Amino acid sequence: MKALVIIPTYNEIENIDKMIKAVLSQDPNIDILIIDDNSPDGTADVVKTVMETNDRVKLIERSGKLGLGSAYVRGFEYALANGYEYILEMDADFSHNPNDLPRLLEAAKTNDLVIGSRYVHGVNIINWPFRRLLISYFASKYVYYITRMPIKDPTGGFKCFRRKVLESINLKEILSDGYSFQVEMNFRTWVKGFRIKEVPIVFTERIGGVSKMSKQIVWEAVWMVWRLQFMKLMGKIR
Ligand SMILES: Nc1nc2c(ncn2[C@@H]2O[C@H](COP(=O)(O)OP(=O)(O)O)[C@@H](O)[C@H]2O)c(=O)[nH]1
Ligand SMILES: [Mg+2]
């Protein structure tokens, strides 16, 4: 059945060509959709060149850096409109290993949301500064203590949704844009009672290009967890 790997990009010219090829080689049923926010380095031009000889590659260009959350929402809408059954999220920078895609897809046959998880057994992250590792690890604990959502890696961005999950969530209501986008999607999926499975992955810090993570994105997540939990208690998320 048809699968779409959605990859948001902002200045990923060092990675994007290799990434597209690595993803497509995993499985003939996989298509790839790049959501590029008018990267100044010309990432979209590289994608267009690949598209000339490969119709499994799709591109949506947005006018400027509008954030990860709205990029994924745009990609989800595209996936639903075009009949995809398995809808995957992935970064462009090889932090998520394309060789893990078949395992995610396999698990998604019997689950509604599959999360590639860094924290199934201990911590599986390579080359992150200790500070960043601590923030991420304790963020996952923090999410659990506030929401009691049984997910070990709630902020991870390597995952696979079944179509019915995205159909049941009102994508226009999504509040978050940064890391909390991942938490919010998991939370809304979990509250609806869908089957969620974590499969272990190893996350490797990027070699090419630079991270776009910012303090603002971290703070958004800190507050958003409370907001989501409060909305659930008020019956606004159900
Ligand atoms: N379209 C789009 N992509 C983004 C934006 N911010 C980050 N990305 C992409 O999202 C993925 C993860 O971002 P990254 O900077 O690696 O974050 P980190 O892994 O948390 O350090 C990469 O593929 C980025 O190019 C954005 O505002 N718009
Ligand atoms: Mg990254």
Short mmCIF file of C-alpha atoms and ligand atoms in Angstrom, two decimals:
data_model
loop_
_atom_site.label_atom_id
_atom_site.label_comp_id
_atom_site.label_asym_id
_atom_site.label_seq_id
_atom_site.Cartn_x
_atom_site.Cartn_y
_atom_site.Cartn_z
CA MET A 1 0.00 0.00 0.00
CA LYS A 2 1.11 3.52 -0.76
CA ALA A 3 3.38 5.32 1.71
CA LEU A 4 4.46 8.96 1.73
CA VAL A 5 7.58 10.15 3.54
CA ILE A 6 7.21 13.87 4.32
CA ILE A 7 10.45 15.80 4.84
CA PRO A 8 10.38 19.50 5.75
CA THR A 9 13.50 21.32 4.67
CA TYR A 10 15.18 24.60 5.43
CA ASN A 11 18.72 24.93 4.05
CA GLU A 12 19.42 21.25 3.54
CA ILE A 13 21.31 21.44 0.27
CA GLU A 14 24.11 19.29 1.67
CA ASN A 15 21.72 16.47 2.51
CA ILE A 16 18.64 16.53 0.33
CA ASP A 17 19.80 14.72 -2.81
CA LYS A 18 21.38 11.84 -0.88
CA MET A 19 18.38 11.72 1.43
CA ILE A 20 15.82 11.40 -1.38
CA LYS A 21 17.76 8.55 -2.94
CA ALA A 22 18.25 6.75 0.38
CA VAL A 23 14.53 6.96 1.17
CA LEU A 24 13.27 5.81 -2.24
CA SER A 25 15.62 2.83 -2.31
CA GLN A 26 13.99 1.36 0.81
CA ASP A 27 10.71 0.28 -0.78
CA PRO A 28 9.04 0.72 -4.19
CA ASN A 29 5.77 1.73 -2.49
CA ILE A 30 7.33 4.82 -0.93
CA ASP A 31 6.91 8.29 -2.40
CA ILE A 32 8.60 11.33 -0.92
CA LEU A 33 7.26 14.85 -0.35
CA ILE A 34 9.60 17.73 0.42
CA ILE A 35 8.10 20.81 2.05
CA ASP A 36 10.64 23.56 1.47
CA ASP A 37 10.30 26.99 3.04
CA ASN A 38 12.09 28.93 0.31
CA SER A 39 15.52 27.85 1.55
CA PRO A 40 18.07 30.54 0.62
CA ASP A 41 20.63 27.82 -0.22
CA GLY A 42 18.51 26.53 -3.12
CA THR A 43 17.39 23.21 -1.62
CA ALA A 44 14.23 23.32 -3.75
CA ASP A 45 16.23 23.58 -6.98
CA VAL A 46 17.98 20.32 -6.16
CA VAL A 47 14.61 18.68 -5.54
CA LYS A 48 13.29 19.97 -8.87
CA THR A 49 16.26 18.47 -10.70
CA VAL A 50 15.56 15.07 -9.14
CA MET A 51 11.88 15.41 -10.07
CA GLU A 52 12.73 15.69 -13.75
CA THR A 53 13.63 12.00 -13.80
CA ASN A 54 11.59 10.63 -10.90
CA ASP A 55 7.84 10.99 -10.43
CA ARG A 56 7.95 9.49 -6.93
CA VAL A 57 9.37 12.80 -5.70
CA LYS A 58 6.93 15.65 -4.86
CA LEU A 59 7.63 19.20 -3.75
CA ILE A 60 5.61 21.88 -2.00
CA GLU A 61 7.26 25.27 -1.78
CA ARG A 62 6.21 27.82 0.80
CA SER A 63 7.09 31.48 0.76
CA GLY A 64 9.40 31.60 3.79
CA LYS A 65 10.43 29.90 7.03
CA LEU A 66 6.99 29.21 8.47
CA GLY A 67 7.89 26.47 10.95
CA LEU A 68 7.92 22.70 11.17
CA GLY A 69 4.38 22.18 12.46
CA SER A 70 2.59 23.97 9.66
CA ALA A 71 4.90 22.31 7.12
CA TYR A 72 3.82 18.87 8.34
CA VAL A 73 0.16 19.87 8.41
CA ARG A 74 0.50 20.93 4.79
CA GLY A 75 2.11 17.58 4.01
CA PHE A 76 -0.63 15.65 5.84
CA GLU A 77 -3.29 17.43 3.79
CA TYR A 78 -1.46 16.48 0.63
CA ALA A 79 -1.18 12.84 1.75
CA LEU A 80 -4.88 12.60 2.56
CA ALA A 81 -5.90 14.23 -0.71
CA ASN A 82 -3.71 11.83 -2.68
CA GLY A 83 -4.76 8.52 -1.17
CA TYR A 84 -1.71 7.55 0.90
CA GLU A 85 -2.28 4.94 3.62
CA TYR A 86 1.03 5.27 5.49
CA ILE A 87 2.17 8.81 6.19
CA LEU A 88 5.66 9.26 7.61
CA GLU A 89 7.57 12.16 9.15
CA MET A 90 11.33 12.36 8.86
CA ASP A 91 14.17 14.93 9.04
CA ALA A 92 16.36 15.71 6.04
CA ASP A 93 19.66 15.62 7.93
CA PHE A 94 20.21 11.83 8.34
CA SER A 95 19.54 12.03 12.09
CA HIS A 96 16.82 9.55 11.18
CA ASN A 97 18.32 6.58 9.38
CA PRO A 98 16.46 5.76 6.13
CA ASN A 99 17.32 2.09 6.72
CA ASP A 100 14.86 2.14 9.64
CA LEU A 101 11.91 2.93 7.34
CA PRO A 102 10.99 -0.73 6.61
CA ARG A 103 10.77 -1.45 10.36
CA LEU A 104 8.48 1.51 10.92
CA LEU A 105 6.28 0.48 8.01
CA GLU A 106 6.14 -3.12 9.19
CA ALA A 107 5.01 -2.05 12.67
CA ALA A 108 2.43 0.29 11.12
CA LYS A 109 0.63 -2.67 9.57
CA THR A 110 -0.77 -3.51 13.00
CA ASN A 111 -0.67 -0.07 14.67
CA ASP A 112 -2.16 3.35 14.04
CA LEU A 113 0.89 5.40 15.01
CA VAL A 114 4.45 4.11 15.09
CA ILE A 115 7.15 6.23 16.73
CA GLY A 116 10.85 5.71 16.11
CA SER A 117 11.98 6.01 19.69
CA ARG A 118 15.34 7.00 21.14
CA TYR A 119 14.35 6.00 24.65
CA VAL A 120 12.97 2.47 24.45
CA HIS A 121 16.08 0.97 26.03
CA GLY A 122 18.12 3.68 27.75
CA VAL A 123 19.24 6.52 25.48
CA ASN A 124 20.13 5.97 21.82
CA ILE A 125 21.59 9.26 20.63
CA ILE A 126 24.96 9.71 18.97
CA ASN A 127 26.96 12.96 18.96
CA TRP A 128 24.67 15.28 20.83
CA PRO A 129 26.17 17.74 23.30
CA PHE A 130 25.41 16.53 26.82
CA ARG A 131 23.27 19.60 27.47
CA ARG A 132 21.01 18.91 24.54
CA LEU A 133 20.68 15.27 25.51
CA LEU A 134 19.64 16.25 29.02
CA ILE A 135 17.04 18.70 27.73
CA SER A 136 15.52 16.10 25.43
CA TYR A 137 15.58 13.31 28.01
CA PHE A 138 14.00 15.37 30.75
CA ALA A 139 11.51 16.86 28.32
CA SER A 140 10.19 13.37 27.71
CA LYS A 141 9.85 12.78 31.47
CA TYR A 142 8.17 16.16 31.87
CA VAL A 143 5.59 15.34 29.21
CA TYR A 144 4.85 12.06 30.98
CA TYR A 145 4.45 13.58 34.44
CA ILE A 146 1.98 16.16 33.21
CA THR A 147 -0.04 14.14 30.71
CA ARG A 148 0.52 10.48 31.76
CA MET A 149 0.69 9.68 28.07
CA PRO A 150 2.57 6.33 27.90
CA ILE A 151 5.16 7.30 25.27
CA LYS A 152 8.87 7.18 26.05
CA ASP A 153 9.98 9.51 23.25
CA PRO A 154 7.15 12.03 22.81
CA THR A 155 9.25 14.68 21.03
CA GLY A 156 10.78 12.43 18.36
CA GLY A 157 10.15 13.32 14.74
CA PHE A 158 10.56 9.97 12.97
CA LYS A 159 7.14 8.39 12.81
CA CYS A 160 4.39 6.81 10.77
CA PHE A 161 0.69 7.61 10.94
CA ARG A 162 -2.04 5.48 9.46
CA ARG A 163 -4.36 7.51 7.33
CA LYS A 164 -7.36 7.12 9.64
CA VAL A 165 -5.49 8.89 12.46
CA LEU A 166 -4.91 12.02 10.39
CA GLU A 167 -8.47 11.86 9.06
CA SER A 168 -9.83 11.88 12.59
CA ILE A 169 -7.77 14.83 13.84
CA ASN A 170 -8.88 18.33 12.89
CA LEU A 171 -5.56 19.54 11.49
CA LYS A 172 -6.73 23.14 11.59
CA GLU A 173 -6.80 22.95 15.40
CA ILE A 174 -3.11 22.09 15.77
CA LEU A 175 -1.51 24.72 17.98
CA SER A 176 2.21 23.92 17.97
CA ASP A 177 5.00 24.54 15.53
CA GLY A 178 8.29 23.31 17.00
CA TYR A 179 9.12 20.21 19.08
CA SER A 180 5.76 20.42 20.76
CA PHE A 181 4.17 19.68 17.39
CA GLN A 182 5.33 16.10 17.86
CA VAL A 183 3.97 16.00 21.41
CA GLU A 184 0.66 17.50 20.29
CA MET A 185 0.16 15.00 17.45
CA ASN A 186 0.95 12.10 19.79
CA PHE A 187 -1.35 13.51 22.45
CA ARG A 188 -4.30 13.97 20.10
CA THR A 189 -3.73 10.47 18.69
CA TRP A 190 -3.54 8.93 22.15
CA VAL A 191 -6.63 10.75 23.51
CA LYS A 192 -8.63 9.31 20.61
CA GLY A 193 -7.63 5.82 21.71
CA PHE A 194 -5.53 4.81 18.71
CA ARG A 195 -2.94 2.03 18.92
CA ILE A 196 0.53 3.52 19.39
CA LYS A 197 3.78 1.56 19.18
CA GLU A 198 7.38 2.68 19.74
CA VAL A 199 10.15 0.94 17.83
CA PRO A 200 13.75 1.53 18.91
CA ILE A 201 15.93 3.70 16.67
CA VAL A 202 19.36 5.26 16.97
CA PHE A 203 19.36 9.02 16.40
CA THR A 204 22.61 10.51 15.05
CA GLU A 205 23.33 14.24 15.11
CA ARG A 206 23.66 15.78 11.66
CA ILE A 207 27.02 16.07 9.90
CA GLY A 208 26.00 18.38 7.02
CA GLY A 209 24.18 21.69 7.52
CA VAL A 210 23.09 23.28 10.81
CA SER A 211 20.29 22.73 13.33
CA LYS A 212 17.35 25.14 13.39
CA MET A 213 16.44 24.42 16.97
CA SER A 214 16.05 27.54 19.11
CA LYS A 215 15.28 28.54 22.71
CA GLN A 216 11.91 29.74 21.54
CA ILE A 217 11.03 26.25 20.27
CA VAL A 218 11.95 24.74 23.64
CA TRP A 219 9.82 27.28 25.54
CA GLU A 220 6.88 26.69 23.24
CA ALA A 221 7.04 23.03 24.23
CA VAL A 222 7.30 23.77 27.97
CA TRP A 223 4.03 25.71 27.97
CA MET A 224 2.23 23.68 25.34
CA VAL A 225 2.25 20.50 27.42
CA TRP A 226 0.23 22.28 30.13
CA ARG A 227 -2.06 23.81 27.56
CA LEU A 228 -2.78 20.45 25.94
CA GLN A 229 -3.45 18.77 29.27
CA PHE A 230 -5.75 21.62 30.31
CA MET A 231 -7.66 21.43 27.03
CA LYS A 232 -8.12 17.70 27.55
CA LEU A 233 -9.52 18.29 31.04
CA MET A 234 -11.90 20.92 29.61
CA GLY A 235 -13.09 18.44 26.98
CA LYS A 236 -11.65 20.52 24.16
CA ILE A 237 -9.36 17.72 23.06
CA ARG A 238 -11.11 14.38 22.85
N1 LIG B 1 10.00 23.56 5.90
C1 LIG B 1 10.64 23.77 7.07
N2 LIG B 1 11.53 22.86 7.52
C2 LIG B 1 12.17 23.10 8.70
C3 LIG B 1 11.95 24.26 9.47
N3 LIG B 1 12.73 24.19 10.59
C4 LIG B 1 13.42 23.04 10.50
N4 LIG B 1 13.09 22.37 9.36
C5 LIG B 1 13.55 21.03 8.93
O1 LIG B 1 13.14 20.12 9.92
C6 LIG B 1 14.10 19.08 10.10
C7 LIG B 1 14.61 19.08 11.54
O2 LIG B 1 15.27 20.31 11.81
P1 LIG B 1 16.68 20.41 12.52
O3 LIG B 1 17.19 21.78 12.32
O4 LIG B 1 17.55 19.29 12.08
O5 LIG B 1 16.31 20.26 14.03
P2 LIG B 1 17.05 19.37 15.12
O6 LIG B 1 17.23 18.01 14.51
O7 LIG B 1 16.12 19.38 16.27
O8 LIG B 1 18.35 20.05 15.39
C8 LIG B 1 15.18 19.35 9.06
O9 LIG B 1 14.88 18.59 7.92
C9 LIG B 1 15.04 20.84 8.81
O10 LIG B 1 15.52 21.23 7.53
C10 LIG B 1 10.99 25.22 8.96
O11 LIG B 1 10.73 26.26 9.55
N5 LIG B 1 10.38 24.92 7.77
MG MG B 2 18.34 17.59 12.98
#
